[in-house]
Amino acid sequence: MSGPGRRAGAARGARRGGVALLALLALLTCCARCAALPSNVILILADDQDVQLGGMTPMKKTKALIGDAGAVFVNAFTVTPLCCPSRSSVLTGQYPHNHQVRNNSLAGSCSSARWQKGPEASAFPVHLSKQKYQTFFAGKYLNQYGRKEAGDVGHVPPGWDQWHALVGNSRYLNYTLSVNGVEEKHGDRYESDYLTDLIANRSLRFLEDRSPRRPFFLLLCPPAPHSPWTPAPKYQKQFADVKAPRGGSFDKPGKDKHWLLRQPENPMALSSLAFLDSAYRKRWQTLLSLDDLVESLVNKLESIKELNNTYIFYTSDNGYHTGQFSLPIDKRQLYEFDIRVPLMVRGPGIKPQQTLQAPVLNIDLAPTILDISGTDLSSVDVDGQSFLSQMAPSLRNGTTRPFFLVEYNGEGHPTTDPACPTLGPGLSQCFPDCVCEDAFNNTYACVRTLDPQNDLQYCEFADSESFVEVYNLTSDPHQLENIVKQVDPAVLQSMNQRLIKLQSCQGDSCRDNK
């Protein structure tokens, strides 16, 4: 072919080549834009899951899919061993003395108007939203959330695109949700109402419907393994022969400890032992559904090709005890079983099969997640520090802390518990045989060091005795012996000065470890 036909064909070929070139450039631009997106983040926050007493044993899938695929922190702690103040610390990255949530009550500022106007308005999801993250929440938020006195179900905290929050404390069935500010009631039908599964299903739907052009953040707060310990029907017969572990401080007298630890009957009554063994089994049973949640989440991330660009954090708000120092069941105490929590993370830059010794606190979660998002941490009011450098050294440089603060404000009732009239007022959480787990003056602050040669915990109580407990966890890992009368007074003075400094710290001064 020659002449006009050949010239027309050449022109058509040039146009096709131009269109192809433009398409290629558009594709490359899109890929570059997609590659520049910050990583996605998922935080799974269990409720009352211990790590010291075998609490991770039922979680075989979680340990394989998150722990083995990333980093396990063996020295992870909560800065306060109670749900609402601990969760407030997770959301703000602050110690309780700064966010001012003291306990689980509205009077203790749990989801109060003061909380909503102050700390909640600058919690880390707000900063993620500014970074254009798509944000999703499901499960237990704060114990008093959704109460009429706390803004009712219409209150949706800032920073959240999708909001599916439980009204009140943990439940598995027969509960109410706030779904983007609208009340949604649920009954006792397992297929549609079991809260752990509902959280899983709605998070999968969110991932399916999200925009691929923006990163996402999910905070999933299932009820497990908190009371009332309602397992899924398929798991109700699991662990039938399991009992709470009997080693360490189990059923040991609280000799030389705060008076609250000296009041339980020792040895424990058979009725208390049966009660705590039953609770232990049911806690494990509820965790099997949480294990399924983690598996379904990882599978979904893989199917939408986001697994390799997503950090998944797994932890708990506090630990738990079942019979330690003859206390039947609860948390709220200064001992390892209540303040240590599980923490596992997988994600970009984190090599698999890592076991990390660096101490990490729940106030470090917010700055770490914000660090991943690209937020300038100097612009954020947090007491914690990012631990991205600990698990992904190729991405960040950082330092570890040699000591930290644990603080707790005790709760009590102003009147005597009718079930335990001889005990008097000021107590709470009284379980079988009138053993009480908390009191107004169960208020303490501890400084904790992590040093293999001299691993110390120094605690002061705000009570009429000005009681002090000191433990060397290197030689006494179960904290059986209070050595306050044996320690060099100079060491006690040094620990006291550290404690005073930490109790008033804010921001940078909480990270000044000199």
Short mmCIF file of C-alpha atoms in Angstrom, two decimals:
data_model
loop_
_atom_site.label_atom_id
_atom_site.label_comp_id
_atom_site.label_asym_id
_atom_site.label_seq_id
_atom_site.Cartn_x
_atom_site.Cartn_y
_atom_site.Cartn_z
CA MET A 1 0.00 0.00 0.00
CA SER A 2 1.25 3.50 -0.82
CA GLY A 3 0.06 7.10 -0.93
CA PRO A 4 -2.83 8.36 1.25
CA GLY A 5 -3.73 4.89 2.59
CA ARG A 6 -0.25 4.28 3.92
CA ARG A 7 -0.16 7.75 5.49
CA ALA A 8 -3.59 7.19 7.13
CA GLY A 9 -2.46 3.80 8.53
CA ALA A 10 0.69 5.39 9.93
CA ALA A 11 -1.42 8.10 11.57
CA ARG A 12 -3.73 5.52 13.11
CA GLY A 13 -0.70 3.58 14.39
CA ALA A 14 0.75 6.73 15.89
CA ARG A 15 -2.55 7.49 17.61
CA ARG A 16 -2.73 3.96 19.00
CA GLY A 17 0.87 4.25 20.19
CA GLY A 18 0.07 7.58 21.83
CA VAL A 19 -2.96 6.13 23.60
CA ALA A 20 -0.91 3.15 24.78
CA LEU A 21 1.83 5.48 26.03
CA LEU A 22 -0.70 7.59 27.92
CA ALA A 23 -2.24 4.45 29.44
CA LEU A 24 1.21 3.23 30.51
CA LEU A 25 2.03 6.59 32.06
CA ALA A 26 -1.31 6.59 33.90
CA LEU A 27 -0.64 3.08 35.18
CA LEU A 28 2.85 4.02 36.37
CA THR A 29 1.47 7.15 38.04
CA CYS A 30 -1.20 5.09 39.79
CA CYS A 31 1.37 2.52 40.93
CA ALA A 32 3.64 5.24 42.24
CA ARG A 33 0.72 6.83 44.09
CA CYS A 34 -0.37 3.50 45.51
CA ALA A 35 3.18 2.67 46.57
CA ALA A 36 3.42 6.00 48.36
CA LEU A 37 0.40 5.25 50.56
CA PRO A 38 1.22 4.71 54.24
CA SER A 39 0.78 1.17 55.51
CA ASN A 40 -2.55 -0.02 56.82
CA VAL A 41 -2.90 -0.79 60.54
CA ILE A 42 -5.13 -3.14 62.52
CA LEU A 43 -5.15 -3.18 66.32
CA ILE A 44 -6.90 -6.09 68.04
CA LEU A 45 -7.44 -5.38 71.73
CA ALA A 46 -8.59 -8.35 73.81
CA ASP A 47 -10.34 -7.78 77.14
CA ASP A 48 -8.65 -9.09 80.33
CA GLN A 49 -6.34 -11.54 78.57
CA ASP A 50 -3.40 -12.58 80.71
CA VAL A 51 -0.07 -13.77 79.37
CA GLN A 52 1.49 -15.03 82.62
CA LEU A 53 -1.05 -17.77 83.36
CA GLY A 54 -1.41 -19.38 79.95
CA GLY A 55 -3.87 -16.92 78.45
CA MET A 56 -2.39 -17.29 74.96
CA THR A 57 -2.48 -21.11 75.00
CA PRO A 58 -5.82 -21.44 73.12
CA MET A 59 -4.72 -18.95 70.45
CA LYS A 60 -2.86 -21.30 68.12
CA LYS A 61 -3.89 -19.52 64.91
CA THR A 62 -3.09 -16.09 66.30
CA LYS A 63 0.35 -17.16 67.46
CA ALA A 64 1.08 -18.64 64.03
CA LEU A 65 -0.40 -15.86 61.90
CA ILE A 66 0.85 -12.86 63.90
CA GLY A 67 3.49 -13.98 66.41
CA ASP A 68 5.41 -16.41 64.18
CA ALA A 69 5.02 -14.08 61.20
CA GLY A 70 6.44 -11.11 63.11
CA ALA A 71 7.59 -10.03 66.56
CA VAL A 72 6.54 -11.23 70.01
CA PHE A 73 7.24 -8.78 72.83
CA VAL A 74 7.87 -10.71 76.03
CA ASN A 75 8.03 -7.59 78.20
CA ALA A 76 4.79 -5.81 77.34
CA PHE A 77 2.93 -4.03 80.14
CA THR A 78 -0.18 -2.00 80.80
CA VAL A 79 0.41 1.20 82.76
CA THR A 80 -2.76 0.52 84.77
CA PRO A 81 -4.46 -2.89 85.23
CA LEU A 82 -8.10 -1.95 84.66
CA CYS A 83 -10.23 -1.72 81.52
CA CYS A 84 -11.38 1.90 81.19
CA PRO A 85 -8.21 3.73 82.28
CA SER A 86 -6.08 1.28 80.30
CA ARG A 87 -8.15 1.72 77.12
CA SER A 88 -8.01 5.47 77.63
CA SER A 89 -4.21 5.14 77.75
CA VAL A 90 -4.23 3.14 74.51
CA LEU A 91 -6.31 5.81 72.77
CA THR A 92 -4.30 8.78 74.03
CA GLY A 93 -0.80 7.41 74.53
CA GLN A 94 -0.90 8.98 78.00
CA TYR A 95 -0.50 7.81 81.59
CA PRO A 96 -3.73 7.91 83.64
CA HIS A 97 -2.50 10.88 85.68
CA ASN A 98 -2.58 12.89 82.43
CA HIS A 99 -5.81 11.70 80.78
CA GLN A 100 -7.47 11.64 84.24
CA VAL A 101 -9.54 8.47 83.73
CA ARG A 102 -9.16 6.89 87.16
CA ASN A 103 -11.40 3.82 87.09
CA ASN A 104 -14.40 2.20 85.37
CA SER A 105 -17.01 4.57 86.80
CA LEU A 106 -18.49 7.72 85.33
CA ALA A 107 -17.34 9.57 88.46
CA GLY A 108 -13.87 8.25 87.66
CA SER A 109 -14.15 9.97 84.24
CA CYS A 110 -14.77 6.81 82.23
CA SER A 111 -16.32 8.13 78.98
CA SER A 112 -17.36 11.24 80.90
CA ALA A 113 -18.13 14.65 79.42
CA ARG A 114 -14.69 15.79 80.58
CA TRP A 115 -13.08 12.88 78.74
CA GLN A 116 -15.10 13.60 75.60
CA LYS A 117 -14.24 17.31 75.56
CA GLY A 118 -10.57 16.76 76.35
CA PRO A 119 -8.51 13.58 75.76
CA GLU A 120 -10.97 11.89 73.38
CA ALA A 121 -10.95 14.93 71.07
CA SER A 122 -7.22 14.48 70.46
CA ALA A 123 -6.95 10.66 70.61
CA PHE A 124 -4.85 9.01 67.94
CA PRO A 125 -7.77 8.11 65.56
CA VAL A 126 -8.28 11.87 65.11
CA HIS A 127 -4.73 12.18 63.81
CA LEU A 128 -5.16 9.14 61.56
CA SER A 129 -8.25 10.74 60.06
CA LYS A 130 -6.18 13.85 59.28
CA GLN A 131 -3.75 11.53 57.46
CA LYS A 132 -6.69 10.40 55.27
CA TYR A 133 -6.98 6.96 56.85
CA GLN A 134 -10.29 5.16 56.53
CA THR A 135 -11.12 4.29 60.13
CA PHE A 136 -13.30 1.51 61.56
CA PHE A 137 -14.16 0.64 65.16
CA ALA A 138 -16.06 -2.38 66.48
CA GLY A 139 -16.57 -3.79 69.97
CA LYS A 140 -16.06 -2.56 73.52
CA TYR A 141 -14.94 1.05 73.73
CA LEU A 142 -15.06 2.36 77.31
CA ASN A 143 -17.12 0.81 80.12
CA GLN A 144 -19.54 3.74 80.49
CA TYR A 145 -19.86 4.46 76.77
CA GLY A 146 -23.44 4.89 75.52
CA ARG A 147 -25.00 5.58 78.92
CA LYS A 148 -27.45 8.47 78.94
CA GLU A 149 -25.18 10.37 81.33
CA ALA A 150 -22.26 9.84 78.93
CA GLY A 151 -23.85 11.24 75.79
CA ASP A 152 -26.07 8.25 74.95
CA VAL A 153 -25.59 6.14 71.80
CA GLY A 154 -25.65 9.24 69.61
CA HIS A 155 -22.16 10.20 70.73
CA VAL A 156 -19.61 9.06 68.13
CA PRO A 157 -16.04 10.01 69.04
CA PRO A 158 -14.18 12.09 66.45
CA GLY A 159 -11.88 10.37 63.99
CA TRP A 160 -14.08 7.38 63.12
CA ASP A 161 -15.67 6.76 59.70
CA GLN A 162 -17.42 3.56 60.80
CA TRP A 163 -18.52 3.11 64.41
CA HIS A 164 -19.97 -0.12 65.89
CA ALA A 165 -19.52 0.34 69.64
CA LEU A 166 -20.86 -1.72 72.51
CA VAL A 167 -22.94 0.15 75.06
CA GLY A 168 -21.43 -0.51 78.48
CA ASN A 169 -19.20 -3.38 79.54
CA SER A 170 -18.36 -6.63 77.78
CA ARG A 171 -21.16 -8.95 76.74
CA TYR A 172 -21.43 -11.68 74.11
CA LEU A 173 -25.22 -11.75 73.66
CA ASN A 174 -28.16 -9.49 74.62
CA TYR A 175 -26.42 -6.16 74.17
CA THR A 176 -26.88 -2.81 72.46
CA LEU A 177 -24.59 -1.22 69.89
CA SER A 178 -24.19 2.33 68.69
CA VAL A 179 -23.90 1.96 64.92
CA ASN A 180 -22.70 5.31 63.66
CA GLY A 181 -24.74 6.94 66.43
CA VAL A 182 -27.92 4.87 65.96
CA GLU A 183 -29.08 2.33 68.55
CA GLU A 184 -29.00 -1.31 67.42
CA LYS A 185 -30.28 -3.98 69.83
CA HIS A 186 -29.12 -7.59 69.76
CA GLY A 187 -30.58 -10.69 71.36
CA ASP A 188 -29.32 -14.17 72.10
CA ARG A 189 -29.30 -15.77 68.64
CA TYR A 190 -25.79 -17.04 68.13
CA GLU A 191 -25.77 -16.79 64.32
CA SER A 192 -26.62 -13.08 64.25
CA ASP A 193 -25.75 -11.75 67.70
CA TYR A 194 -22.56 -13.34 69.07
CA LEU A 195 -20.42 -10.25 69.46
CA THR A 196 -16.99 -11.69 68.62
CA ASP A 197 -18.33 -13.05 65.33
CA LEU A 198 -20.26 -9.86 64.60
CA ILE A 199 -17.05 -7.83 64.98
CA ALA A 200 -15.27 -10.22 62.61
CA ASN A 201 -18.02 -10.11 59.98
CA ARG A 202 -18.39 -6.34 59.99
CA SER A 203 -14.65 -5.79 59.79
CA LEU A 204 -14.47 -8.09 56.75
CA ARG A 205 -17.29 -6.14 55.11
CA PHE A 206 -15.46 -2.87 55.78
CA LEU A 207 -12.32 -4.23 54.13
CA GLU A 208 -14.35 -5.38 51.14
CA ASP A 209 -16.02 -1.97 50.71
CA ARG A 210 -13.06 0.31 51.44
CA SER A 211 -11.43 2.58 48.89
CA PRO A 212 -8.10 1.15 47.64
CA ARG A 213 -6.79 4.71 47.19
CA ARG A 214 -6.53 5.41 50.92
CA PRO A 215 -4.95 3.46 53.81
CA PHE A 216 -7.17 1.99 56.51
CA PHE A 217 -7.11 1.55 60.28
CA LEU A 218 -9.25 -0.91 62.25
CA LEU A 219 -9.57 -1.08 66.02
CA LEU A 220 -11.28 -4.32 67.00
CA CYS A 221 -12.24 -4.78 70.66
CA PRO A 222 -13.90 -8.18 71.20
CA PRO A 223 -15.34 -9.15 74.60
CA ALA A 224 -13.15 -12.23 75.07
CA PRO A 225 -12.05 -13.38 77.54
CA HIS A 226 -13.90 -10.96 79.88
CA SER A 227 -16.82 -12.12 82.01
CA PRO A 228 -19.59 -13.27 81.59
CA TRP A 229 -17.48 -15.79 79.64
CA THR A 230 -20.13 -16.93 77.16
CA PRO A 231 -18.48 -19.29 74.67
CA ALA A 232 -19.80 -20.00 71.20
CA PRO A 233 -21.96 -23.17 71.17
CA LYS A 234 -19.36 -25.10 69.16
CA TYR A 235 -16.70 -24.44 71.82
CA GLN A 236 -18.70 -25.06 75.01
CA LYS A 237 -17.18 -28.49 75.61
CA GLN A 238 -13.57 -27.55 74.95
CA PHE A 239 -10.94 -27.71 77.74
CA ALA A 240 -13.24 -29.79 79.98
CA ASP A 241 -10.31 -31.06 82.07
CA VAL A 242 -8.37 -27.78 82.26
CA LYS A 243 -7.83 -26.11 85.63
CA ALA A 244 -6.19 -22.84 86.58
CA PRO A 245 -2.41 -23.32 86.96
CA ARG A 246 -1.39 -24.16 90.50
CA GLY A 247 2.24 -22.97 90.46
CA GLY A 248 3.95 -19.75 91.47
CA SER A 249 1.88 -17.59 93.81
CA PHE A 250 -1.31 -19.66 93.45
CA ASP A 251 -3.12 -19.87 96.81
CA LYS A 252 -0.15 -18.41 98.66
CA PRO A 253 -0.80 -16.11 101.62
CA GLY A 254 -0.29 -12.40 101.03
CA LYS A 255 2.35 -12.12 103.73
CA ASP A 256 3.99 -8.67 104.09
CA LYS A 257 1.69 -7.28 101.40
CA HIS A 258 -0.90 -4.50 101.35
CA TRP A 259 -3.81 -5.25 103.68
CA LEU A 260 -6.11 -6.13 100.76
CA LEU A 261 -3.82 -9.07 99.96
CA ARG A 262 -3.73 -10.12 103.59
CA GLN A 263 -7.53 -10.50 103.93
CA PRO A 264 -8.31 -13.58 101.76
CA GLU A 265 -8.80 -16.92 103.47
CA ASN A 266 -5.76 -19.18 103.02
CA PRO A 267 -5.82 -21.89 101.91
CA MET A 268 -8.75 -21.03 99.67
CA ALA A 269 -12.17 -22.58 100.23
CA LEU A 270 -13.15 -25.39 97.89
CA SER A 271 -16.03 -23.26 96.61
CA SER A 272 -13.59 -20.52 95.56
CA LEU A 273 -11.34 -23.05 93.83
CA ALA A 274 -14.28 -24.50 91.88
CA PHE A 275 -15.40 -20.99 90.92
CA LEU A 276 -12.02 -19.87 89.59
CA ASP A 277 -11.40 -23.15 87.72
CA SER A 278 -14.74 -22.77 85.96
CA ALA A 279 -13.92 -19.17 85.06
CA TYR A 280 -10.52 -20.21 83.73
CA ARG A 281 -12.03 -22.84 81.41
CA LYS A 282 -14.72 -20.51 80.11
CA ARG A 283 -12.19 -17.77 79.44
CA TRP A 284 -10.23 -20.15 77.22
CA GLN A 285 -13.43 -21.24 75.46
CA THR A 286 -14.34 -17.64 74.56
CA LEU A 287 -10.84 -17.10 73.16
CA LEU A 288 -11.36 -19.74 70.46
CA SER A 289 -13.81 -17.45 68.65
CA LEU A 290 -11.29 -14.61 68.90
CA ASP A 291 -8.70 -16.94 67.39
CA ASP A 292 -11.13 -17.54 64.50
CA LEU A 293 -11.54 -13.77 64.09
CA VAL A 294 -7.79 -13.33 63.61
CA GLU A 295 -7.68 -16.13 61.04
CA SER A 296 -10.58 -14.70 59.01
CA LEU A 297 -9.00 -11.24 59.09
CA VAL A 298 -5.62 -12.45 57.83
CA ASN A 299 -7.30 -14.49 55.09
CA LYS A 300 -9.30 -11.47 53.96
CA LEU A 301 -6.20 -9.25 53.86
CA GLU A 302 -4.48 -11.87 51.75
CA SER A 303 -7.42 -12.15 49.35
CA ILE A 304 -7.55 -8.38 48.79
CA LYS A 305 -3.73 -8.28 48.44
CA GLU A 306 -3.21 -6.01 51.47
CA LEU A 307 -1.58 -8.44 53.90
CA ASN A 308 2.00 -7.44 53.06
CA ASN A 309 1.18 -3.75 53.52
CA THR A 310 -0.68 -4.07 56.83
CA TYR A 311 0.60 -3.97 60.40
CA ILE A 312 -1.46 -6.19 62.70
CA PHE A 313 -1.10 -5.59 66.45
CA TYR A 314 -2.53 -8.07 68.95
CA THR A 315 -2.64 -7.20 72.66
CA SER A 316 -4.91 -6.88 75.72
CA ASP A 317 -5.95 -4.00 77.97
CA ASN A 318 -4.63 -5.73 81.11
CA GLY A 319 -3.71 -9.11 82.54
CA TYR A 320 -5.68 -11.25 84.97
CA HIS A 321 -5.38 -13.59 87.94
CA THR A 322 -7.13 -16.78 89.02
CA GLY A 323 -6.14 -17.73 92.56
CA GLN A 324 -2.83 -15.90 92.89
CA PHE A 325 -2.26 -14.88 96.52
CA SER A 326 -5.67 -16.49 97.21
CA LEU A 327 -7.54 -13.84 95.19
CA PRO A 328 -10.21 -15.72 93.17
CA ILE A 329 -10.53 -13.78 89.88
CA ASP A 330 -9.90 -10.22 88.71
CA LYS A 331 -7.12 -7.78 87.80
CA ARG A 332 -6.36 -4.36 89.53
CA GLN A 333 -3.25 -5.52 91.40
CA LEU A 334 0.38 -4.45 90.95
CA TYR A 335 1.73 -7.94 90.31
CA GLU A 336 3.08 -9.39 87.08
CA PHE A 337 0.00 -11.48 86.31
CA ASP A 338 -2.14 -8.31 86.19
CA ILE A 339 0.21 -5.82 84.53
CA ARG A 340 1.87 -7.99 81.87
CA VAL A 341 -0.04 -8.32 78.59
CA PRO A 342 0.42 -10.24 75.35
CA LEU A 343 1.80 -8.22 72.44
CA MET A 344 2.51 -9.52 68.94
CA VAL A 345 2.96 -7.51 65.74
CA ARG A 346 3.46 -8.43 62.09
CA GLY A 347 3.85 -6.07 59.17
CA PRO A 348 6.19 -4.39 56.66
CA GLY A 349 9.83 -4.39 57.73
CA ILE A 350 9.25 -6.80 60.63
CA LYS A 351 11.24 -10.00 60.25
CA PRO A 352 9.35 -13.15 61.27
CA GLN A 353 10.15 -15.30 64.28
CA GLN A 354 11.40 -12.44 66.45
CA THR A 355 11.28 -12.52 70.25
CA LEU A 356 11.97 -9.03 71.58
CA GLN A 357 13.02 -8.19 75.13
CA ALA A 358 12.57 -4.40 74.97
CA PRO A 359 9.96 -3.15 77.47
CA VAL A 360 6.87 -1.83 75.71
CA LEU A 361 3.86 -0.15 77.33
CA ASN A 362 0.29 0.27 76.16
CA ILE A 363 0.92 4.04 76.01
CA ASP A 364 3.40 3.23 73.23
CA LEU A 365 0.71 1.87 70.88
CA ALA A 366 -0.64 5.30 69.86
CA PRO A 367 2.75 6.85 68.97
CA THR A 368 3.80 3.67 67.15
CA ILE A 369 0.65 3.62 65.02
CA LEU A 370 1.00 7.35 64.33
CA ASP A 371 4.66 6.79 63.44
CA ILE A 372 3.58 4.20 60.86
CA SER A 373 1.02 6.66 59.46
CA GLY A 374 3.64 9.34 58.86
CA THR A 375 2.37 11.69 61.57
CA ASP A 376 4.98 14.04 63.03
CA LEU A 377 5.22 12.72 66.59
CA SER A 378 6.56 16.02 67.89
CA SER A 379 3.13 17.50 67.14
CA VAL A 380 1.26 14.93 69.26
CA ASP A 381 0.74 15.10 73.04
CA VAL A 382 1.76 11.60 74.16
CA ASP A 383 3.71 10.17 77.09
CA GLY A 384 4.65 6.96 75.27
CA GLN A 385 7.19 6.40 72.53
CA SER A 386 7.12 4.61 69.20
CA PHE A 387 8.50 1.07 69.26
CA LEU A 388 8.65 0.77 65.48
CA SER A 389 12.44 0.88 65.78
CA GLN A 390 12.42 -2.17 68.07
CA MET A 391 10.55 -4.44 65.67
CA ALA A 392 11.69 -2.92 62.36
CA PRO A 393 15.21 -1.49 62.90
CA SER A 394 15.62 -0.90 59.18
CA LEU A 395 12.81 1.68 59.33
CA ARG A 396 13.68 3.63 62.49
CA ASN A 397 16.35 4.26 65.08
CA GLY A 398 15.26 4.40 68.69
CA THR A 399 16.04 3.81 72.35
CA THR A 400 14.52 1.57 75.01
CA ARG A 401 13.42 2.73 78.45
CA PRO A 402 15.16 1.38 81.56
CA PHE A 403 12.17 2.00 83.88
CA PHE A 404 8.50 2.99 83.77
CA LEU A 405 5.41 3.78 85.84
CA VAL A 406 2.39 1.64 86.78
CA GLU A 407 -0.41 3.48 88.60
CA TYR A 408 -3.87 2.58 89.84
CA ASN A 409 -6.74 4.32 91.67
CA GLY A 410 -8.74 1.92 93.83
CA GLU A 411 -12.53 1.66 93.68
CA GLY A 412 -14.82 1.04 96.63
CA HIS A 413 -18.45 1.36 97.64
CA PRO A 414 -19.33 3.96 100.30
CA THR A 415 -21.68 1.48 101.98
CA THR A 416 -21.17 -2.07 103.24
CA ASP A 417 -21.79 -4.91 100.79
CA PRO A 418 -25.00 -6.62 102.05
CA ALA A 419 -23.54 -10.00 101.10
CA CYS A 420 -20.48 -9.34 103.29
CA PRO A 421 -21.71 -7.23 106.22
CA THR A 422 -18.71 -7.86 108.46
CA LEU A 423 -16.27 -6.29 106.03
CA GLY A 424 -17.45 -2.69 106.31
CA PRO A 425 -17.59 0.02 103.62
CA GLY A 426 -14.94 1.07 101.12
CA LEU A 427 -14.59 -2.29 99.34
CA SER A 428 -15.68 -3.60 95.94
CA GLN A 429 -15.48 -6.63 93.65
CA CYS A 430 -16.32 -9.03 96.49
CA PHE A 431 -16.45 -12.57 95.13
CA PRO A 432 -17.38 -15.93 96.72
CA ASP A 433 -16.55 -16.27 100.39
CA CYS A 434 -16.40 -12.47 100.71
CA VAL A 435 -12.93 -12.05 99.26
CA CYS A 436 -12.78 -8.49 97.93
CA GLU A 437 -10.50 -7.62 95.04
CA ASP A 438 -10.55 -3.83 95.38
CA ALA A 439 -10.90 -0.96 97.83
CA PHE A 440 -10.70 2.83 97.96
CA ASN A 441 -7.19 2.66 99.38
CA ASN A 442 -5.99 0.04 96.93
CA THR A 443 -4.43 3.08 95.28
CA TYR A 444 -0.79 2.71 94.36
CA ALA A 445 2.02 3.79 92.08
CA CYS A 446 5.01 1.66 91.12
CA VAL A 447 8.26 2.19 89.33
CA ARG A 448 9.40 -0.91 87.47
CA THR A 449 12.89 -1.55 86.15
CA LEU A 450 13.91 -4.25 83.69
CA ASP A 451 17.48 -5.26 84.35
CA PRO A 452 18.48 -8.94 84.24
CA GLN A 453 20.89 -8.38 87.15
CA ASN A 454 18.53 -6.30 89.28
CA ASP A 455 14.95 -6.42 88.04
CA LEU A 456 13.08 -4.35 90.64
CA GLN A 457 9.56 -3.16 91.38
CA TYR A 458 9.01 -0.43 93.97
CA CYS A 459 5.41 0.46 94.95
CA GLU A 460 3.87 3.01 97.28
CA PHE A 461 0.25 2.91 98.47
CA ALA A 462 -1.87 5.98 99.21
CA ASP A 463 -3.31 4.64 102.46
CA SER A 464 -3.07 5.27 106.18
CA GLU A 465 -0.08 2.92 106.45
CA SER A 466 1.85 4.54 103.56
CA PHE A 467 2.54 0.92 102.71
CA VAL A 468 5.52 0.07 100.50
CA GLU A 469 6.19 -3.14 98.54
CA VAL A 470 9.50 -3.94 96.88
CA TYR A 471 10.33 -7.02 94.81
CA ASN A 472 13.45 -8.34 93.14
CA LEU A 473 11.96 -10.17 90.18
CA THR A 474 15.33 -11.60 89.13
CA SER A 475 15.50 -13.76 92.25
CA ASP A 476 11.76 -13.81 93.06
CA PRO A 477 9.77 -13.84 89.78
CA HIS A 478 6.49 -14.65 91.56
CA GLN A 479 6.82 -11.69 93.98
CA LEU A 480 6.42 -13.88 97.03
CA GLU A 481 8.70 -11.83 99.31
CA ASN A 482 8.37 -8.11 99.99
CA ILE A 483 12.01 -7.10 100.58
CA VAL A 484 11.42 -3.46 101.58
CA LYS A 485 13.15 -4.03 104.96
CA GLN A 486 16.17 -5.68 103.35
CA VAL A 487 17.00 -3.23 100.56
CA ASP A 488 19.74 -0.64 100.88
CA PRO A 489 18.04 2.65 101.94
CA ALA A 490 19.94 4.45 99.16
CA VAL A 491 18.26 2.19 96.58
CA LEU A 492 14.85 2.85 98.12
CA GLN A 493 15.50 6.59 98.02
CA SER A 494 16.54 6.40 94.36
CA MET A 495 13.40 4.43 93.45
CA ASN A 496 11.23 6.86 95.42
CA GLN A 497 12.72 9.82 93.52
CA ARG A 498 12.10 8.10 90.19
CA LEU A 499 8.52 7.40 91.22
CA ILE A 500 7.88 11.01 92.25
CA LYS A 501 9.24 12.20 88.91
CA LEU A 502 7.16 9.75 86.87
CA GLN A 503 3.94 10.49 88.77
CA SER A 504 4.09 14.10 87.62
CA CYS A 505 5.62 13.54 84.18
CA GLN A 506 4.00 14.72 80.99
CA GLY A 507 5.10 14.26 77.37
CA ASP A 508 8.87 14.44 76.94
CA SER A 509 9.54 14.18 80.66
CA CYS A 510 7.89 10.72 80.70
CA ARG A 511 10.48 9.62 78.15
CA ASP A 512 13.45 11.16 79.97
CA ASN A 513 14.99 8.06 81.49
CA LYS A 514 17.89 9.69 83.33
#
